[in-house]
């Protein structure tokens, strides 16, 4: 039963339909710069991200070239033209399980700390990892008792797979708790 509820929740939140619009969702209309800058909602991000894996209708249709990231947790793409994020240009982006980030030619993420208002949660090391919450909502689904928490966060980090680079982007998370779960 628990698996069925979780599967139903995944279908519900991965669905590209939007509650605000009667128009059919078109993932091709999502601008990756908007996604990186936390300027879209979590449901649209999930509908967009899920379509990228389809080679013909996803990343190739956008003109992106899939690249080796050197990191099992990141899918990397080269864009056909540069984008500008936080005043820096790049043609490389990465996706993690719940985030899209620009790969910037910045050796020290601390350069962006003041501008992005993000602090390092692992100070005193060469690792930088931080986030700033943009949105958090908690809803209770009255029909089945699920609690749905949505978080959108601006993320800033560095990873050993990308030396001399800084990753800046946005994480979109929808967490579903079943009745009685903590």
Backbone as JSON, one array per atom type, in Angstrom:
{
  "sequence": "XXXXXXXXXXXXXXXXXXXXXXXXXXXXXXXXXXXXXXXXXXXXXXXXXXXXXXXXXXXXXXXXXXXXXXXXXXXXXXXXXXXXXXXXXXXXXXXXXXXXXXXXXXXXXXXXXXXXXXXXXXXXXXXXXXXXXXXXXXXXXXXXXXXXXXXXXXXXXXXXXXXXXXXXXXXXXXXXXXXXXX",
  "N": [[0.82, -1.2, 0.0], [1.93, 1.26, 0.84], [3.9, 1.65, -1.15], [2.28, 2.02, -3.4], [1.02, 4.46, -2.76], [3.21, 6.18, -2.69], [4.1, 5.93, -5.33], [1.88, 6.99, -6.65], [2.05, 9.61, -5.74], [4.46, 10.41, -6.92], [3.73, 10.35, -9.62], [1.77, 12.33, -9.56], [3.3, 14.65, -8.88], [5.27, 14.73, -10.82], [3.89, 15.15, -13.0], [3.38, 17.14, -15.81], [1.34, 18.98, -15.96], [-0.09, 22.09, -15.02], [-1.46, 23.72, -12.19], [-2.21, 26.35, -12.33], [-2.94, 26.98, -14.9], [-4.9, 26.48, -17.85], [-3.73, 25.78, -20.14], [-1.86, 23.4, -22.05], [1.02, 21.93, -20.7], [4.22, 22.77, -21.84], [7.31, 21.62, -22.03], [9.4, 22.61, -23.55], [9.13, 25.31, -23.49], [10.21, 26.14, -21.14], [12.74, 28.06, -19.83], [16.09, 27.46, -19.33], [17.72, 29.22, -17.92], [15.87, 30.57, -16.3], [15.1, 28.39, -14.73], [17.53, 27.8, -13.41], [17.81, 30.13, -11.97], [15.8, 29.98, -10.07], [13.26, 30.79, -10.88], [10.97, 29.55, -11.7], [8.13, 27.42, -10.97], [8.06, 24.56, -8.73], [6.63, 22.33, -9.72], [6.54, 22.8, -12.52], [9.29, 22.77, -12.98], [9.89, 20.07, -12.43], [8.39, 18.78, -14.42], [9.75, 19.75, -16.66], [12.43, 18.83, -16.18], [12.12, 16.04, -16.19], [11.63, 15.49, -18.83], [14.02, 15.84, -20.13], [15.65, 13.58, -20.28], [14.79, 12.13, -22.44], [16.18, 11.55, -25.37], [15.55, 12.47, -28.0], [13.32, 14.24, -27.76], [14.08, 15.73, -25.62], [16.98, 16.87, -24.32], [18.47, 16.98, -26.74], [16.73, 18.14, -28.55], [16.8, 20.71, -27.67], [19.27, 21.4, -28.45], [21.38, 20.8, -26.85], [24.42, 19.24, -25.76], [25.24, 16.21, -24.43], [27.57, 15.58, -21.87], [30.43, 14.01, -20.34], [30.53, 14.05, -16.87], [32.2, 13.35, -14.83], [31.27, 12.83, -12.36], [29.23, 10.84, -10.54], [26.78, 11.72, -9.61], [25.92, 13.85, -11.08], [24.5, 15.04, -14.08], [25.71, 16.26, -17.05], [25.66, 18.97, -19.38], [26.42, 20.62, -22.44], [25.7, 23.75, -23.63], [24.25, 25.27, -26.58], [24.75, 27.97, -26.85], [26.2, 30.62, -24.89], [25.04, 31.29, -21.53], [24.0, 33.69, -19.09], [24.68, 33.86, -15.7], [24.37, 35.21, -12.57], [26.03, 37.33, -13.36], [28.08, 36.06, -14.7], [29.28, 34.24, -17.5], [28.49, 31.09, -19.04], [28.61, 27.92, -20.71], [28.06, 25.51, -19.78], [26.1, 23.29, -17.93], [24.75, 21.51, -15.1], [22.81, 18.8, -13.82], [21.43, 17.57, -10.83], [19.83, 15.18, -8.68], [17.65, 16.75, -7.89], [18.11, 19.32, -8.73], [19.24, 22.07, -10.82], [22.15, 23.46, -12.13], [24.42, 26.08, -12.97], [27.68, 25.82, -14.29], [30.26, 27.57, -13.3], [33.13, 29.56, -14.13], [34.65, 30.1, -11.7], [36.93, 30.03, -9.21], [36.78, 30.17, -6.41], [34.01, 29.82, -4.48], [33.3, 31.66, -2.56], [33.4, 34.14, -3.64], [30.87, 34.69, -4.55], [29.26, 34.76, -2.32], [28.33, 37.08, -0.87], [26.76, 38.4, -2.83], [24.84, 36.42, -3.42], [23.82, 35.86, -0.93], [24.36, 33.55, 0.6], [25.6, 31.24, 2.88], [28.43, 29.23, 3.78], [27.97, 25.94, 4.82], [29.86, 24.23, 5.68], [32.22, 25.43, 6.96], [35.73, 26.36, 7.08], [36.92, 24.44, 5.53], [38.02, 23.21, 2.3], [35.8, 22.67, 0.89], [32.74, 23.92, -0.31], [29.43, 24.46, 0.5], [26.21, 25.47, 0.33], [22.97, 27.02, 0.83], [20.1, 29.05, 0.1], [16.91, 29.59, 1.18], [14.23, 30.03, -0.98], [11.53, 29.57, -1.29], [9.06, 28.0, 0.68], [6.52, 25.77, 1.16], [3.85, 24.18, 2.87], [1.48, 21.79, 2.53], [-1.58, 20.13, 3.2], [-3.08, 17.32, 1.97], [-6.39, 16.89, 1.8], [-7.89, 14.75, 0.9], [-6.42, 12.32, 0.97], [-4.75, 12.58, 3.13], [-2.04, 13.11, 2.92], [0.95, 14.95, 3.57], [2.41, 17.59, 1.99], [5.37, 18.99, 1.27], [6.94, 21.66, -0.2], [9.99, 22.85, -1.36], [12.06, 25.4, -2.54], [15.25, 26.24, -3.33], [18.09, 28.38, -3.53], [21.19, 27.38, -4.61], [24.67, 26.95, -3.87], [27.84, 25.78, -4.54], [30.9, 23.81, -4.52], [32.58, 21.14, -6.19], [34.65, 18.24, -6.19], [34.88, 17.01, -8.66], [34.84, 19.02, -10.49], [37.17, 20.9, -10.6], [38.3, 24.19, -9.78], [35.95, 25.38, -10.49], [32.66, 26.71, -9.86], [29.45, 25.83, -8.74], [26.29, 27.06, -9.29], [22.93, 27.42, -8.69], [19.59, 26.13, -8.64], [17.5, 24.32, -6.46], [14.78, 22.12, -6.47], [12.36, 20.76, -4.56], [9.9, 18.42, -3.73], [8.37, 17.01, -1.1], [6.73, 14.24, 0.06], [4.79, 13.16, 2.67], [3.33, 10.4, 4.13], [0.22, 9.7, 5.88], [0.79, 9.64, 9.35], [3.54, 9.33, 9.11], [6.72, 10.65, 10.05]],
  "CA": [[0.0, 0.0, 0.0], [2.8, 2.42, 0.92], [4.51, 1.83, -2.46], [1.25, 2.56, -4.29], [0.83, 5.86, -2.43], [4.41, 6.91, -3.12], [4.07, 5.95, -6.79], [0.85, 7.96, -7.03], [2.59, 10.94, -5.46], [5.45, 10.7, -7.95], [2.99, 10.67, -10.84], [1.11, 13.61, -9.32], [4.24, 15.76, -8.88], [6.06, 14.74, -12.05], [2.97, 15.53, -14.07], [3.69, 18.46, -16.3], [0.19, 19.88, -15.94], [0.0, 23.09, -13.97], [-2.74, 24.06, -11.6], [-2.56, 27.72, -12.61], [-3.22, 27.24, -16.3], [-5.61, 25.47, -18.6], [-2.9, 25.42, -21.28], [-1.07, 22.19, -21.9], [2.4, 22.22, -20.34], [5.2, 22.54, -22.89], [8.63, 21.73, -21.41], [10.29, 23.37, -24.43], [8.98, 26.73, -23.17], [10.96, 26.43, -19.92], [14.07, 28.61, -20.07], [17.0, 26.9, -18.33], [18.18, 30.32, -17.08], [14.83, 30.74, -15.29], [15.19, 27.25, -13.8], [18.73, 27.99, -12.6], [17.59, 31.29, -11.1], [14.66, 29.73, -9.19], [12.17, 31.64, -11.36], [9.82, 28.74, -12.12], [7.66, 26.67, -9.81], [8.6, 23.21, -8.59], [5.93, 21.4, -10.6], [7.04, 23.02, -13.88], [10.68, 22.28, -13.04], [9.87, 18.61, -12.49], [7.93, 18.41, -15.76], [10.86, 20.09, -17.55], [13.59, 17.96, -15.92], [11.82, 14.65, -16.54], [11.64, 15.34, -20.3], [15.38, 15.97, -20.68], [16.23, 12.26, -20.51], [14.38, 11.67, -23.76], [17.21, 12.12, -26.25], [15.0, 13.17, -29.16], [12.43, 15.33, -27.38], [14.63, 16.43, -24.47], [18.16, 17.73, -24.44], [18.9, 17.17, -28.14], [15.81, 19.1, -29.19], [17.25, 22.02, -27.22], [20.61, 21.64, -28.99], [22.37, 20.53, -25.82], [25.27, 18.07, -25.97], [25.52, 15.53, -23.16], [29.0, 15.43, -21.62], [30.85, 13.26, -19.15], [30.69, 15.01, -15.77], [33.19, 12.92, -13.85], [30.59, 12.77, -11.07], [28.06, 9.95, -10.68], [25.56, 12.38, -9.16], [25.63, 15.0, -11.93], [24.39, 14.92, -15.53], [26.27, 17.51, -17.55], [25.31, 19.32, -20.75], [27.01, 21.81, -23.06], [24.65, 24.5, -24.3], [24.67, 25.77, -27.89], [25.16, 29.36, -26.7], [26.42, 30.96, -23.48], [24.01, 31.91, -20.71], [24.59, 34.49, -18.02], [24.15, 33.59, -14.37], [25.06, 36.02, -11.55], [27.05, 38.15, -13.99], [29.12, 35.22, -15.3], [28.8, 33.44, -18.63], [28.87, 29.69, -19.12], [27.87, 27.06, -21.65], [27.99, 24.2, -19.13], [25.15, 23.15, -16.82], [24.63, 20.16, -14.55], [21.6, 18.45, -13.09], [21.5, 16.52, -9.82], [18.51, 14.55, -8.56], [16.57, 17.73, -7.7], [18.61, 20.68, -8.97], [19.94, 22.44, -12.05], [23.16, 24.45, -11.75], [25.39, 26.56, -13.94], [29.07, 25.56, -13.92], [30.9, 28.87, -13.52], [34.59, 29.62, -14.05], [35.0, 30.81, -10.47], [37.67, 29.07, -8.4], [36.37, 30.26, -5.01], [32.6, 30.2, -4.38], [33.14, 32.78, -1.63], [33.22, 35.34, -4.47], [29.43, 34.9, -4.76], [28.55, 34.67, -1.05], [27.61, 38.32, -0.54], [25.74, 38.63, -3.86], [23.78, 35.41, -3.33], [23.37, 35.75, 0.47], [24.45, 32.13, 0.94], [26.76, 30.95, 3.71], [28.98, 27.88, 3.71], [27.6, 25.13, 5.98], [31.05, 23.47, 6.07], [33.33, 26.39, 7.01], [37.03, 25.85, 7.52], [37.43, 23.41, 4.62], [38.03, 23.65, 0.91], [34.47, 22.37, 0.38], [31.7, 24.93, -0.09], [28.08, 23.95, 0.3], [25.26, 26.35, 0.99], [21.72, 27.28, 0.15], [19.21, 30.07, 0.64], [15.53, 29.22, 0.87], [13.44, 30.97, -1.76], [10.11, 29.27, -1.06], [8.7, 26.76, 1.38], [5.09, 25.65, 1.44], [3.41, 22.91, 3.42], [0.05, 21.59, 2.27], [-2.13, 18.83, 3.59], [-4.06, 16.86, 1.0], [-7.49, 16.41, 2.63], [-8.45, 13.52, 0.36], [-5.7, 11.12, 1.4], [-3.98, 12.85, 4.34], [-0.62, 13.36, 2.67], [1.5, 16.28, 3.81], [3.28, 17.87, 0.84], [6.25, 20.13, 1.52], [7.68, 22.11, -1.38], [11.1, 23.77, -1.06], [12.86, 25.89, -3.65], [16.41, 26.87, -2.71], [19.24, 28.81, -4.33], [22.31, 26.57, -4.14], [26.02, 27.36, -4.23], [28.76, 24.74, -4.07], [31.98, 23.34, -5.38], [32.72, 19.69, -6.13], [35.99, 17.82, -6.63], [34.83, 16.61, -10.07], [34.91, 20.24, -11.3], [38.14, 21.8, -9.94], [38.36, 25.55, -10.3], [34.6, 25.78, -10.91], [31.63, 26.89, -8.84], [28.11, 25.47, -9.2], [25.28, 27.97, -8.76], [21.66, 27.08, -9.32], [18.36, 26.05, -7.87], [17.0, 23.0, -6.1], [13.31, 22.06, -6.38], [12.04, 19.51, -3.86], [8.56, 18.16, -3.21], [8.47, 15.88, -0.19], [5.41, 13.75, 0.42], [4.73, 12.32, 3.86], [2.06, 9.69, 4.27], [-0.36, 9.88, 7.22], [1.5, 8.92, 10.4], [4.99, 9.43, 8.92], [7.35, 11.86, 10.63]],
  "C": [[0.87, 1.26, 0.0], [3.44, 2.7, -0.44], [3.52, 2.47, -3.42], [1.05, 4.05, -4.02], [2.02, 6.7, -2.89], [4.43, 7.01, -4.63], [3.04, 6.96, -7.28], [1.33, 9.38, -6.82], [3.62, 11.33, -6.51], [4.76, 11.09, -9.25], [2.35, 12.06, -10.72], [2.1, 14.76, -9.47], [5.13, 15.81, -10.11], [5.18, 15.13, -13.23], [3.25, 16.95, -14.52], [2.52, 19.43, -16.3], [0.36, 20.89, -14.82], [-1.39, 23.43, -13.48], [-3.19, 25.46, -12.0], [-3.09, 27.92, -14.02], [-4.01, 26.1, -16.93], [-4.82, 25.04, -19.83], [-2.16, 24.12, -20.99], [0.38, 22.58, -21.65], [3.32, 21.87, -21.51], [6.59, 22.72, -22.29], [9.61, 22.53, -22.25], [10.21, 24.87, -24.14], [9.71, 27.12, -21.89], [12.35, 26.89, -20.32], [14.98, 28.1, -18.95], [17.56, 27.99, -17.43], [17.16, 30.59, -15.97], [14.89, 29.61, -14.26], [16.39, 27.4, -12.88], [18.54, 29.11, -11.6], [16.37, 31.17, -10.2], [13.43, 30.56, -9.58], [11.0, 30.86, -11.94], [9.33, 27.97, -10.9], [8.14, 25.22, -9.86], [7.93, 22.22, -9.55], [6.4, 21.56, -12.05], [8.48, 22.53, -14.02], [10.7, 20.76, -13.2], [9.4, 18.13, -13.86], [9.01, 18.66, -16.81], [12.0, 19.07, -17.41], [13.33, 16.53, -16.38], [11.87, 14.43, -18.06], [13.05, 15.35, -20.88], [16.03, 14.63, -20.99], [15.86, 11.66, -21.86], [15.29, 12.33, -24.78], [16.62, 12.93, -27.4], [14.15, 14.38, -28.76], [13.01, 16.17, -26.25], [15.82, 17.3, -24.79], [18.6, 17.95, -25.88], [18.02, 18.17, -28.87], [16.21, 20.53, -28.82], [18.64, 22.36, -27.78], [21.71, 21.42, -27.98], [23.17, 19.3, -26.19], [25.58, 17.48, -24.6], [27.02, 15.31, -23.05], [29.24, 14.54, -20.41], [31.11, 14.27, -18.04], [31.82, 14.63, -14.83], [32.6, 12.77, -12.46], [29.32, 11.94, -11.27], [26.73, 10.63, -10.36], [25.14, 13.56, -10.04], [25.55, 14.6, -13.4], [24.78, 16.27, -16.11], [25.93, 17.7, -19.02], [26.07, 20.58, -21.17], [25.9, 22.47, -23.88], [25.14, 25.04, -25.64], [25.16, 27.22, -27.85], [25.35, 29.66, -25.21], [25.16, 31.52, -22.84], [24.72, 32.73, -19.64], [23.87, 34.22, -16.72], [25.0, 34.38, -13.38], [26.22, 36.81, -12.15], [28.19, 37.38, -14.64], [28.52, 34.39, -16.43], [29.32, 32.02, -18.55], [28.08, 29.01, -20.23], [27.68, 25.67, -21.04], [27.02, 24.26, -17.96], [25.17, 21.71, -16.35], [23.29, 20.03, -13.84], [21.96, 17.41, -12.04], [20.1, 15.94, -9.71], [17.38, 15.57, -8.45], [16.97, 19.16, -8.04], [19.2, 20.82, -10.36], [20.89, 23.58, -11.67], [24.03, 24.83, -12.93], [26.78, 26.23, -13.41], [29.85, 26.81, -14.31], [32.41, 28.78, -13.36], [35.01, 30.52, -12.88], [35.66, 29.79, -9.56], [37.18, 29.04, -6.95], [34.92, 30.71, -4.91], [32.36, 31.39, -3.45], [32.96, 34.09, -2.39], [31.74, 35.68, -4.63], [28.62, 34.97, -3.46], [27.73, 35.93, -0.76], [26.48, 38.58, -1.54], [24.56, 37.69, -3.7], [23.18, 35.25, -1.93], [23.29, 34.28, 0.9], [25.73, 31.91, 1.74], [27.16, 29.49, 3.57], [28.59, 27.11, 4.98], [28.75, 24.22, 6.42], [32.27, 24.41, 6.1], [34.63, 25.73, 7.47], [37.58, 24.73, 6.65], [37.45, 23.98, 3.21], [36.68, 23.41, 0.23], [33.53, 23.54, 0.69], [30.37, 24.29, -0.4], [27.13, 24.86, 1.06], [24.02, 26.53, 0.16], [20.98, 28.4, 0.86], [17.8, 29.7, 0.21], [14.81, 30.36, 0.17], [11.96, 30.82, -1.42], [9.98, 27.98, -0.26], [7.2, 26.81, 1.64], [4.82, 24.26, 1.99], [1.91, 22.83, 3.23], [-0.36, 20.21, 2.76], [-3.21, 18.48, 2.58], [-5.22, 16.24, 1.79], [-8.06, 15.06, 2.17], [-7.75, 12.27, 0.89], [-4.8, 11.35, 2.61], [-2.49, 13.08, 4.15], [-0.27, 14.78, 3.09], [2.55, 16.5, 2.72], [4.06, 19.15, 1.15], [7.02, 20.43, 0.24], [8.74, 23.09, -0.92], [11.82, 24.11, -2.36], [14.01, 26.65, -3.01], [17.46, 27.24, -3.74], [20.44, 28.07, -3.75], [23.64, 27.08, -4.69], [26.97, 26.32, -3.67], [29.96, 24.61, -4.99], [32.07, 21.84, -5.2], [34.08, 19.31, -6.72], [36.01, 17.4, -8.11], [34.98, 17.81, -11.01], [35.88, 21.23, -10.63], [38.19, 23.16, -10.62], [37.03, 26.1, -10.76], [33.7, 25.93, -9.69], [30.28, 26.55, -9.47], [27.1, 26.38, -8.5], [23.97, 27.64, -9.47], [20.51, 27.04, -8.35], [17.96, 24.59, -7.65], [15.49, 23.1, -5.91], [12.93, 20.73, -5.76], [10.58, 19.52, -3.44], [8.67, 16.89, -2.39], [7.07, 15.5, 0.25], [5.53, 12.84, 1.63], [3.34, 11.71, 3.92], [1.52, 9.91, 5.67], [0.42, 9.02, 8.23], [3.01, 8.96, 10.25], [5.5, 10.7, 9.56], [8.44, 12.33, 9.75]]
}
